[in-house]
Amino acid sequence: MTSTTPGAAAQSSAARARTASAATEDGAATPSSDVPPSEITERDVPEREVTVLTRPGDGPPPVVTTPEQLERAMSALRAGTGPVAVDAERANGFRYSQRAYLIQLRREGSGTWLIDPIPFGEPADLSPLADAISDAEWVIHAASQDLPCLNEVRMLPDRLFDTELAGRLLGYPRVALGTMLEELFSIRLLKEHSAADWSTRPLPADWITYAALDVELLIDLRDRLSAELDSAGKTEWARQEFDALIAGASVPPEVRPDPWRRTSGIHKVRNRRGLAVVRGLWLARDRIAAELDRAPGKVLTDLSIAEAGADNELTPRSIRGIPGFRRRVARQYEATWADEIVAAQALPEAALPPMHIASDGPPQARLWASRDPVAAKRLARVRERLTKRSADLELPAENLLTPEYVRRLAWRPPSEISEETVDATLAGYGARAWQRDLTVELITPLLEP
């Protein structure tokens, strides 16, 4: 294993990748990364040397924090050519919001730019930056994770290429960015800061290097996967998937009627009074977390809330016996927790939450056999056929047709079953045209009783 430094800056990213994949520890040549995987056998490929990418080819870029720096970044990106690699870093598990705390961009001819959106407003309006690259295809890995926070700062692409989703459509078993770069280019990215608190300021130097490396080879990966999609006849599938991601990015997420019911450990609560305690504590914690901009679990853990709800002898003082309530932040709000417990215990029976709420969707699949044996058999038939079809197409079954759509269709198929009604039903759920083209004719006969 070797590591690369700015000494390789004269090479393009693609050239570094090809060099890395063509060398072995003993100097023997291996098949180039340009050779399709189907033409390489295990016998052909000796163990390859993996190159660890430790620094961007042009060195770590400065972080853009002022309007003047942003103007320079926009001018450079506007003058660049080809697709733009885009990534965003959040503070998952540390902050209440899902906002972007750093945005990375890279384009041929303009280099890499790291934008700190925080100095530009809360939330920032970075639409001029989006306009500067509106002519380009944006390349994002796992775009469903980054598009919502990019939309918050008014940055959405007109054209998108999602390298993670492309990998799934091509049947790659592991589609993490680092894994794909290592498999295709024999280059390893160091990922030790992927779960860091990116709201930290100033950003440490090694974090800046990590952030820049995340977009260093993204366009090269896009080019490789695009060629494979073409060869596999899956380019149109990918285009429809990418367009759906863009269309859905600006749609607000559905608000759950009782989000507190997803509290981890709530299954231990056996009565409605306990559920009222859980509800009160959860909602209070959510208000506090939003005010502090801290992840709710950093204020009070789910398991602590569930333990309180499951305690039939609970009192405002006895919560001190639950470890989570003794944590530093939780102790500061002891009076709040006590008020919520008293309020929940004072509720009349009619005001207590029900143990279960009705759902418009199908039940969990494991319950189907007892609730509707005919629907259970229908689901099993459809799943079996889709699993076989997805294997033939070399892509995951969940990408061939979204599992939730399959459950809803099998639980309550159209009253009149035909290819037309099944197609219309799946389209109403959100299934793309390519998915319906490949599945409707296949599964329609299986929906009959």
Short mmCIF file of C-alpha atoms in Angstrom, two decimals:
data_model
loop_
_atom_site.label_atom_id
_atom_site.label_comp_id
_atom_site.label_asym_id
_atom_site.label_seq_id
_atom_site.Cartn_x
_atom_site.Cartn_y
_atom_site.Cartn_z
CA MET A 1 0.00 0.00 0.00
CA THR A 2 1.32 3.44 -0.90
CA SER A 3 0.12 6.97 -0.41
CA THR A 4 -0.07 9.87 -2.81
CA THR A 5 0.80 13.51 -2.15
CA PRO A 6 0.88 16.73 -4.17
CA GLY A 7 3.95 15.35 -5.92
CA ALA A 8 1.49 13.75 -8.31
CA ALA A 9 -0.25 17.04 -9.00
CA ALA A 10 0.88 17.14 -12.63
CA GLN A 11 -1.25 14.05 -13.31
CA SER A 12 -4.99 14.31 -13.77
CA SER A 13 -7.23 12.45 -11.36
CA ALA A 14 -8.03 9.90 -14.04
CA ALA A 15 -4.37 9.36 -14.80
CA ARG A 16 -3.62 8.76 -11.13
CA ALA A 17 -6.45 6.27 -11.00
CA ARG A 18 -5.23 4.38 -14.09
CA THR A 19 -1.68 4.31 -12.75
CA ALA A 20 -2.86 2.97 -9.41
CA SER A 21 -4.91 0.19 -10.94
CA ALA A 22 -2.14 -0.94 -13.27
CA ALA A 23 0.57 -1.63 -10.69
CA THR A 24 1.11 -4.49 -8.24
CA GLU A 25 3.44 -4.88 -5.30
CA ASP A 26 5.91 -6.89 -7.41
CA GLY A 27 5.67 -4.51 -10.36
CA ALA A 28 3.66 -6.88 -12.55
CA ALA A 29 1.02 -5.36 -14.78
CA THR A 30 -2.63 -6.00 -14.09
CA PRO A 31 -5.60 -5.33 -16.34
CA SER A 32 -6.27 -1.61 -16.72
CA SER A 33 -9.32 -0.14 -15.01
CA ASP A 34 -10.57 0.59 -18.53
CA VAL A 35 -11.12 -3.13 -19.15
CA PRO A 36 -14.76 -4.06 -18.47
CA PRO A 37 -15.16 -6.22 -15.35
CA SER A 38 -16.83 -8.93 -17.43
CA GLU A 39 -13.59 -9.39 -19.37
CA ILE A 40 -11.44 -9.86 -16.27
CA THR A 41 -11.36 -13.23 -14.58
CA GLU A 42 -10.09 -13.99 -11.10
CA ARG A 43 -7.13 -15.77 -12.68
CA ASP A 44 -6.24 -12.64 -14.68
CA VAL A 45 -6.09 -10.34 -11.67
CA PRO A 46 -3.26 -10.79 -9.18
CA GLU A 47 -3.46 -8.91 -5.92
CA ARG A 48 -3.24 -5.21 -6.71
CA GLU A 49 -1.49 -2.49 -4.81
CA VAL A 50 -3.94 -0.03 -3.31
CA THR A 51 -2.94 3.62 -3.37
CA VAL A 52 -4.09 5.68 -0.39
CA LEU A 53 -5.03 9.19 -1.49
CA THR A 54 -3.90 11.46 1.34
CA ARG A 55 -3.95 14.91 -0.29
CA PRO A 56 -5.76 16.53 -3.21
CA GLY A 57 -3.67 16.80 -6.36
CA ASP A 58 -3.75 20.61 -6.17
CA GLY A 59 -3.28 20.67 -2.40
CA PRO A 60 -5.99 21.46 0.19
CA PRO A 61 -8.08 24.43 -0.99
CA PRO A 62 -8.98 27.35 1.26
CA VAL A 63 -12.49 27.53 2.69
CA VAL A 64 -14.69 30.24 1.13
CA THR A 65 -16.21 32.42 3.85
CA THR A 66 -16.56 35.93 2.35
CA PRO A 67 -18.57 37.42 -0.54
CA GLU A 68 -15.34 38.28 -2.37
CA GLN A 69 -14.09 34.70 -2.13
CA LEU A 70 -17.48 33.42 -3.26
CA GLU A 71 -17.34 35.65 -6.35
CA ARG A 72 -13.94 34.20 -7.25
CA ALA A 73 -15.25 30.68 -6.76
CA MET A 74 -18.27 31.34 -8.97
CA SER A 75 -16.12 32.87 -11.72
CA ALA A 76 -13.75 29.91 -11.67
CA LEU A 77 -16.54 27.33 -11.71
CA ARG A 78 -18.38 29.19 -14.46
CA ALA A 79 -15.23 29.12 -16.58
CA GLY A 80 -14.71 25.40 -16.03
CA THR A 81 -15.88 22.65 -18.36
CA GLY A 82 -17.82 19.44 -18.02
CA PRO A 83 -19.72 18.07 -15.01
CA VAL A 84 -19.40 19.48 -11.50
CA ALA A 85 -18.67 17.17 -8.58
CA VAL A 86 -20.74 18.23 -5.56
CA ASP A 87 -20.77 17.04 -1.96
CA ALA A 88 -22.10 18.39 1.33
CA GLU A 89 -21.15 17.77 4.94
CA ARG A 90 -23.71 17.90 7.74
CA ALA A 91 -23.55 17.42 11.50
CA ASN A 92 -25.73 14.34 11.83
CA GLY A 93 -25.97 13.18 15.41
CA PHE A 94 -24.69 16.51 16.70
CA ARG A 95 -27.17 19.16 15.54
CA TYR A 96 -30.98 19.28 15.38
CA SER A 97 -31.02 20.65 11.85
CA GLN A 98 -29.89 18.77 8.75
CA ARG A 99 -28.31 21.86 7.24
CA ALA A 100 -25.10 21.80 5.20
CA TYR A 101 -22.05 23.03 7.07
CA LEU A 102 -19.68 22.66 4.11
CA ILE A 103 -20.28 22.33 0.37
CA GLN A 104 -17.55 20.95 -1.89
CA LEU A 105 -17.41 21.54 -5.65
CA ARG A 106 -14.91 20.47 -8.29
CA ARG A 107 -14.88 21.04 -12.04
CA GLU A 108 -12.35 20.52 -14.78
CA GLY A 109 -10.43 23.74 -15.32
CA SER A 110 -11.56 25.34 -12.06
CA GLY A 111 -10.21 23.04 -9.37
CA THR A 112 -11.84 22.30 -6.02
CA TRP A 113 -13.76 24.85 -3.97
CA LEU A 114 -14.99 24.45 -0.40
CA ILE A 115 -17.88 26.74 0.53
CA ASP A 116 -18.81 27.44 4.13
CA PRO A 117 -22.51 28.40 3.88
CA ILE A 118 -22.82 29.56 7.50
CA PRO A 119 -21.40 33.11 7.04
CA PHE A 120 -23.87 33.71 4.20
CA GLY A 121 -27.06 33.49 6.26
CA GLU A 122 -29.27 31.09 8.19
CA PRO A 123 -30.15 29.56 5.86
CA ALA A 124 -27.84 30.94 3.21
CA ASP A 125 -29.07 31.88 -0.24
CA LEU A 126 -26.48 30.36 -2.56
CA SER A 127 -28.65 30.53 -5.68
CA PRO A 128 -25.99 32.68 -7.46
CA LEU A 129 -23.55 29.81 -6.96
CA ALA A 130 -26.11 27.37 -8.36
CA ASP A 131 -26.64 29.69 -11.32
CA ALA A 132 -22.89 29.71 -12.01
CA ILE A 133 -22.97 25.96 -12.65
CA SER A 134 -26.54 25.64 -13.94
CA ASP A 135 -25.27 24.61 -17.38
CA ALA A 136 -23.48 21.57 -15.94
CA GLU A 137 -24.51 18.14 -14.84
CA TRP A 138 -24.01 17.81 -11.08
CA VAL A 139 -22.32 14.62 -9.90
CA ILE A 140 -23.29 13.61 -6.36
CA HIS A 141 -22.73 10.36 -4.49
CA ALA A 142 -25.93 9.33 -2.67
CA ALA A 143 -27.82 12.43 -3.82
CA SER A 144 -30.91 11.63 -1.73
CA GLN A 145 -28.83 12.48 1.35
CA ASP A 146 -27.37 15.76 0.07
CA LEU A 147 -30.13 17.28 -2.08
CA PRO A 148 -32.38 18.30 0.86
CA CYS A 149 -29.66 20.36 2.55
CA LEU A 150 -28.57 21.79 -0.82
CA ASN A 151 -32.17 22.76 -1.52
CA GLU A 152 -32.23 24.59 1.81
CA VAL A 153 -29.51 26.93 0.50
CA ARG A 154 -31.30 27.15 -2.87
CA MET A 155 -28.91 24.92 -4.78
CA LEU A 156 -30.59 22.30 -6.97
CA PRO A 157 -29.32 20.94 -10.29
CA ASP A 158 -31.11 20.85 -13.61
CA ARG A 159 -29.21 17.66 -14.48
CA LEU A 160 -27.88 15.06 -12.05
CA PHE A 161 -25.70 11.96 -12.03
CA ASP A 162 -25.81 9.99 -8.78
CA THR A 163 -22.80 7.68 -8.64
CA GLU A 164 -24.19 5.60 -5.77
CA LEU A 165 -27.49 4.99 -7.55
CA ALA A 166 -25.67 4.24 -10.80
CA GLY A 167 -23.66 1.61 -8.93
CA ARG A 168 -26.87 0.03 -7.66
CA LEU A 169 -28.42 -0.08 -11.12
CA LEU A 170 -25.26 -1.77 -12.38
CA GLY A 171 -25.47 -4.41 -9.68
CA TYR A 172 -22.40 -3.47 -7.65
CA PRO A 173 -22.81 -5.22 -4.29
CA ARG A 174 -21.17 -2.38 -2.32
CA VAL A 175 -21.72 1.20 -3.42
CA ALA A 176 -20.07 3.37 -0.77
CA LEU A 177 -17.84 5.96 -2.44
CA GLY A 178 -14.63 4.65 -0.92
CA THR A 179 -15.48 1.06 -1.80
CA MET A 180 -16.25 1.88 -5.43
CA LEU A 181 -13.08 3.93 -5.90
CA GLU A 182 -11.01 1.14 -4.45
CA GLU A 183 -12.70 -1.52 -6.57
CA LEU A 184 -12.59 0.41 -9.84
CA PHE A 185 -9.40 2.47 -9.49
CA SER A 186 -7.42 0.79 -6.69
CA ILE A 187 -7.47 4.07 -4.80
CA ARG A 188 -8.48 4.30 -1.16
CA LEU A 189 -9.91 7.39 0.48
CA LEU A 190 -9.41 7.88 4.20
CA LYS A 191 -12.92 8.16 5.70
CA GLU A 192 -12.11 8.80 9.35
CA HIS A 193 -14.00 12.14 9.42
CA SER A 194 -17.24 10.99 7.77
CA ALA A 195 -19.11 11.09 11.11
CA ALA A 196 -17.48 14.28 12.42
CA ASP A 197 -19.31 17.31 13.79
CA TRP A 198 -19.02 19.54 10.72
CA SER A 199 -20.50 22.48 12.59
CA THR A 200 -17.12 22.77 14.34
CA ARG A 201 -15.35 26.06 13.64
CA PRO A 202 -12.64 26.56 12.65
CA LEU A 203 -12.51 23.37 10.61
CA PRO A 204 -9.36 21.35 11.36
CA ALA A 205 -6.86 21.11 8.50
CA ASP A 206 -7.22 17.34 8.14
CA TRP A 207 -10.99 17.70 7.85
CA ILE A 208 -10.52 20.17 4.99
CA THR A 209 -8.27 17.66 3.23
CA TYR A 210 -10.86 14.93 3.75
CA ALA A 211 -13.63 17.14 2.35
CA ALA A 212 -11.63 18.00 -0.77
CA LEU A 213 -10.78 14.36 -1.40
CA ASP A 214 -14.47 13.45 -1.41
CA VAL A 215 -14.86 15.21 -4.79
CA GLU A 216 -11.35 14.58 -6.14
CA LEU A 217 -12.27 11.49 -8.18
CA LEU A 218 -16.04 11.83 -8.35
CA ILE A 219 -16.11 12.91 -12.01
CA ASP A 220 -13.78 10.05 -12.98
CA LEU A 221 -16.14 7.65 -11.22
CA ARG A 222 -19.07 9.21 -13.04
CA ASP A 223 -17.38 8.72 -16.42
CA ARG A 224 -16.63 5.08 -15.65
CA LEU A 225 -20.15 4.31 -14.47
CA SER A 226 -21.76 6.23 -17.33
CA ALA A 227 -19.90 4.07 -19.82
CA GLU A 228 -21.01 0.93 -17.98
CA LEU A 229 -24.62 2.11 -17.97
CA ASP A 230 -24.42 2.62 -21.72
CA SER A 231 -22.95 -0.85 -22.24
CA ALA A 232 -25.63 -2.44 -20.06
CA GLY A 233 -28.50 -0.59 -21.74
CA LYS A 234 -29.42 1.08 -18.46
CA THR A 235 -28.75 4.75 -19.23
CA GLU A 236 -32.43 5.59 -19.60
CA TRP A 237 -33.23 3.88 -16.30
CA ALA A 238 -30.61 6.02 -14.61
CA ARG A 239 -31.86 9.21 -16.24
CA GLN A 240 -35.38 8.63 -14.95
CA GLU A 241 -34.07 7.88 -11.46
CA PHE A 242 -31.91 10.99 -11.43
CA ASP A 243 -34.79 13.17 -12.65
CA ALA A 244 -37.01 11.76 -9.89
CA LEU A 245 -34.41 12.70 -7.29
CA ILE A 246 -34.32 16.29 -8.53
CA ALA A 247 -38.12 16.53 -8.61
CA GLY A 248 -38.46 15.16 -5.09
CA ALA A 249 -35.74 17.29 -3.50
CA SER A 250 -37.94 20.37 -3.14
CA VAL A 251 -40.96 18.45 -1.81
CA PRO A 252 -41.26 18.84 1.98
CA PRO A 253 -41.01 15.52 3.81
CA GLU A 254 -44.27 14.03 4.97
CA VAL A 255 -45.03 14.97 8.57
CA ARG A 256 -45.87 11.93 10.70
CA PRO A 257 -48.99 12.39 12.83
CA ASP A 258 -47.37 10.93 15.98
CA PRO A 259 -43.58 11.00 15.49
CA TRP A 260 -43.04 10.13 19.15
CA ARG A 261 -44.37 6.63 18.45
CA ARG A 262 -41.06 5.84 16.76
CA THR A 263 -39.16 6.23 20.04
CA SER A 264 -36.67 3.39 20.39
CA GLY A 265 -37.79 1.01 23.13
CA ILE A 266 -41.43 2.12 23.12
CA HIS A 267 -42.50 -1.50 22.72
CA LYS A 268 -41.75 -1.90 26.45
CA VAL A 269 -44.57 0.54 27.31
CA ARG A 270 -47.66 -1.53 28.06
CA ASN A 271 -50.40 1.00 28.83
CA ARG A 272 -51.84 4.26 27.58
CA ARG A 273 -50.71 6.24 30.63
CA GLY A 274 -47.14 5.21 29.88
CA LEU A 275 -47.59 6.30 26.26
CA ALA A 276 -48.75 9.71 27.51
CA VAL A 277 -45.51 10.00 29.48
CA VAL A 278 -43.49 9.08 26.39
CA ARG A 279 -45.39 11.61 24.29
CA GLY A 280 -44.90 14.42 26.78
CA LEU A 281 -41.20 13.77 27.30
CA TRP A 282 -40.55 13.31 23.58
CA LEU A 283 -42.28 16.55 22.59
CA ALA A 284 -40.52 18.48 25.35
CA ARG A 285 -37.17 17.07 24.32
CA ASP A 286 -37.88 18.02 20.70
CA ARG A 287 -38.62 21.63 21.65
CA ILE A 288 -35.45 21.85 23.72
CA ALA A 289 -33.31 20.23 21.01
CA ALA A 290 -34.65 22.65 18.39
CA GLU A 291 -33.92 25.65 20.63
CA LEU A 292 -30.39 24.43 21.35
CA ASP A 293 -29.82 23.14 17.81
CA ARG A 294 -28.59 19.89 19.27
CA ALA A 295 -29.45 16.36 18.19
CA PRO A 296 -32.37 15.16 20.36
CA GLY A 297 -30.35 12.17 21.54
CA LYS A 298 -27.74 14.55 22.91
CA VAL A 299 -30.41 16.09 25.15
CA LEU A 300 -32.16 12.90 26.31
CA THR A 301 -31.92 9.43 24.81
CA ASP A 302 -34.88 7.54 23.39
CA LEU A 303 -34.22 4.63 25.71
CA SER A 304 -34.45 6.92 28.74
CA ILE A 305 -37.83 8.21 27.58
CA ALA A 306 -39.09 4.67 26.95
CA GLU A 307 -37.83 3.50 30.34
CA ALA A 308 -39.72 6.31 32.01
CA GLY A 309 -42.90 5.41 30.14
CA ALA A 310 -42.59 1.75 31.07
CA ASP A 311 -42.25 2.52 34.81
CA ASN A 312 -45.72 2.18 36.35
CA GLU A 313 -44.41 3.63 39.63
CA LEU A 314 -42.83 6.68 37.97
CA THR A 315 -42.69 9.97 39.89
CA PRO A 316 -41.00 13.26 39.04
CA ARG A 317 -38.28 12.42 41.56
CA SER A 318 -37.80 8.78 40.56
CA ILE A 319 -36.63 9.70 37.05
CA ARG A 320 -33.27 10.45 38.68
CA GLY A 321 -32.84 6.70 38.91
CA ILE A 322 -32.81 6.43 35.11
CA PRO A 323 -29.20 7.01 33.94
CA GLY A 324 -30.13 9.13 30.91
CA PHE A 325 -31.84 11.72 33.09
CA ARG A 326 -28.61 12.18 35.07
CA ARG A 327 -26.60 13.30 32.04
CA ARG A 328 -25.40 16.91 32.20
CA VAL A 329 -27.77 18.40 29.60
CA ALA A 330 -30.78 16.39 30.79
CA ARG A 331 -30.24 17.52 34.41
CA GLN A 332 -30.59 21.15 33.32
CA TYR A 333 -34.20 20.44 32.31
CA GLU A 334 -35.24 18.30 35.27
CA ALA A 335 -38.12 20.66 36.06
CA THR A 336 -39.40 20.33 32.48
CA TRP A 337 -39.36 16.53 32.64
CA ALA A 338 -41.15 16.63 36.00
CA ASP A 339 -43.88 18.92 34.60
CA GLU A 340 -44.46 16.58 31.66
CA ILE A 341 -44.75 13.54 33.94
CA VAL A 342 -47.23 15.29 36.23
CA ALA A 343 -49.27 16.45 33.23
CA ALA A 344 -49.37 12.97 31.69
CA GLN A 345 -50.41 11.36 34.96
CA ALA A 346 -53.20 13.92 35.44
CA LEU A 347 -54.81 13.31 32.03
CA PRO A 348 -58.31 11.83 32.03
CA GLU A 349 -58.69 8.44 30.38
CA ALA A 350 -60.37 9.95 27.32
CA ALA A 351 -57.32 12.13 26.64
CA LEU A 352 -54.76 9.32 26.76
CA PRO A 353 -53.22 8.26 23.43
CA PRO A 354 -54.44 4.94 22.02
CA MET A 355 -52.08 1.99 22.15
CA HIS A 356 -52.20 1.74 18.36
CA ILE A 357 -53.31 4.03 15.54
CA ALA A 358 -54.94 2.98 12.30
CA SER A 359 -52.78 3.12 9.20
CA ASP A 360 -53.77 3.63 5.59
CA GLY A 361 -50.95 1.36 4.47
CA PRO A 362 -50.54 -2.40 4.75
CA PRO A 363 -49.44 -3.99 8.03
CA GLN A 364 -46.01 -5.46 8.54
CA ALA A 365 -45.51 -8.39 6.18
CA ARG A 366 -45.09 -10.85 9.06
CA LEU A 367 -48.72 -10.15 10.09
CA TRP A 368 -50.25 -10.77 6.70
CA ALA A 369 -50.77 -14.52 7.04
CA SER A 370 -53.04 -14.04 10.06
CA ARG A 371 -54.85 -10.94 8.85
CA ASP A 372 -55.31 -11.77 5.17
CA PRO A 373 -53.92 -15.15 4.00
CA VAL A 374 -54.91 -14.46 0.40
CA ALA A 375 -52.93 -11.21 0.35
CA ALA A 376 -49.98 -12.97 2.02
CA LYS A 377 -49.83 -15.54 -0.77
CA ARG A 378 -50.18 -12.79 -3.34
CA LEU A 379 -47.25 -10.88 -1.86
CA ALA A 380 -45.09 -14.02 -1.77
CA ARG A 381 -45.80 -14.72 -5.46
CA VAL A 382 -45.00 -11.16 -6.53
CA ARG A 383 -41.85 -10.96 -4.46
CA GLU A 384 -40.55 -14.27 -5.80
CA ARG A 385 -41.08 -13.19 -9.41
CA LEU A 386 -39.52 -9.76 -8.89
CA THR A 387 -36.51 -11.29 -7.13
CA LYS A 388 -35.88 -13.56 -10.10
CA ARG A 389 -36.35 -10.72 -12.58
CA SER A 390 -33.98 -8.43 -10.69
CA ALA A 391 -31.33 -11.15 -10.64
CA ASP A 392 -31.67 -11.54 -14.42
CA LEU A 393 -31.25 -7.75 -14.79
CA GLU A 394 -28.35 -7.63 -12.32
CA LEU A 395 -29.77 -5.00 -9.99
CA PRO A 396 -31.25 -5.08 -6.48
CA ALA A 397 -34.93 -5.99 -6.25
CA GLU A 398 -35.64 -2.78 -4.30
CA ASN A 399 -34.39 -0.75 -7.28
CA LEU A 400 -36.48 -2.72 -9.73
CA LEU A 401 -39.62 -1.81 -7.78
CA THR A 402 -39.80 -0.03 -4.43
CA PRO A 403 -40.76 -2.57 -1.71
CA GLU A 404 -43.42 -0.25 -0.26
CA TYR A 405 -45.12 -0.08 -3.65
CA VAL A 406 -45.05 -3.88 -3.87
CA ARG A 407 -46.67 -4.26 -0.42
CA ARG A 408 -49.38 -1.70 -1.13
CA LEU A 409 -50.21 -3.27 -4.48
CA ALA A 410 -50.33 -6.80 -3.07
CA TRP A 411 -52.36 -5.79 -0.01
CA ARG A 412 -55.06 -3.98 -1.97
CA PRO A 413 -54.76 -4.50 -5.74
CA PRO A 414 -57.07 -2.62 -8.11
CA SER A 415 -60.68 -3.79 -8.05
CA GLU A 416 -60.34 -4.62 -11.74
CA ILE A 417 -56.98 -6.23 -12.38
CA SER A 418 -55.43 -5.49 -15.75
CA GLU A 419 -52.10 -4.26 -16.99
CA GLU A 420 -53.61 -0.82 -17.44
CA THR A 421 -54.94 -0.57 -13.88
CA VAL A 422 -51.77 -2.01 -12.34
CA ASP A 423 -49.65 0.41 -14.37
CA ALA A 424 -51.81 3.34 -13.27
CA THR A 425 -51.67 2.24 -9.64
CA LEU A 426 -47.87 1.95 -9.63
CA ALA A 427 -47.54 5.29 -11.42
CA GLY A 428 -49.70 6.86 -8.70
CA TYR A 429 -47.35 5.49 -6.06
CA GLY A 430 -44.37 7.02 -7.86
CA ALA A 431 -42.89 4.11 -9.83
CA ARG A 432 -40.89 5.30 -12.81
CA ALA A 433 -41.80 4.36 -16.39
CA TRP A 434 -38.79 2.04 -16.79
CA GLN A 435 -39.79 0.14 -13.64
CA ARG A 436 -43.36 -0.27 -14.84
CA ASP A 437 -42.21 -1.36 -18.29
CA LEU A 438 -40.22 -4.19 -16.71
CA THR A 439 -42.69 -5.32 -14.06
CA VAL A 440 -46.33 -4.65 -14.89
CA GLU A 441 -46.77 -7.45 -17.41
CA LEU A 442 -44.80 -9.76 -15.14
CA ILE A 443 -46.79 -9.29 -11.94
CA THR A 444 -50.31 -8.51 -13.12
CA PRO A 445 -51.38 -12.20 -13.42
CA LEU A 446 -50.01 -12.83 -9.93
CA LEU A 447 -52.41 -10.34 -8.37
CA GLU A 448 -55.45 -12.50 -9.06
CA PRO A 449 -56.81 -14.33 -5.96
#
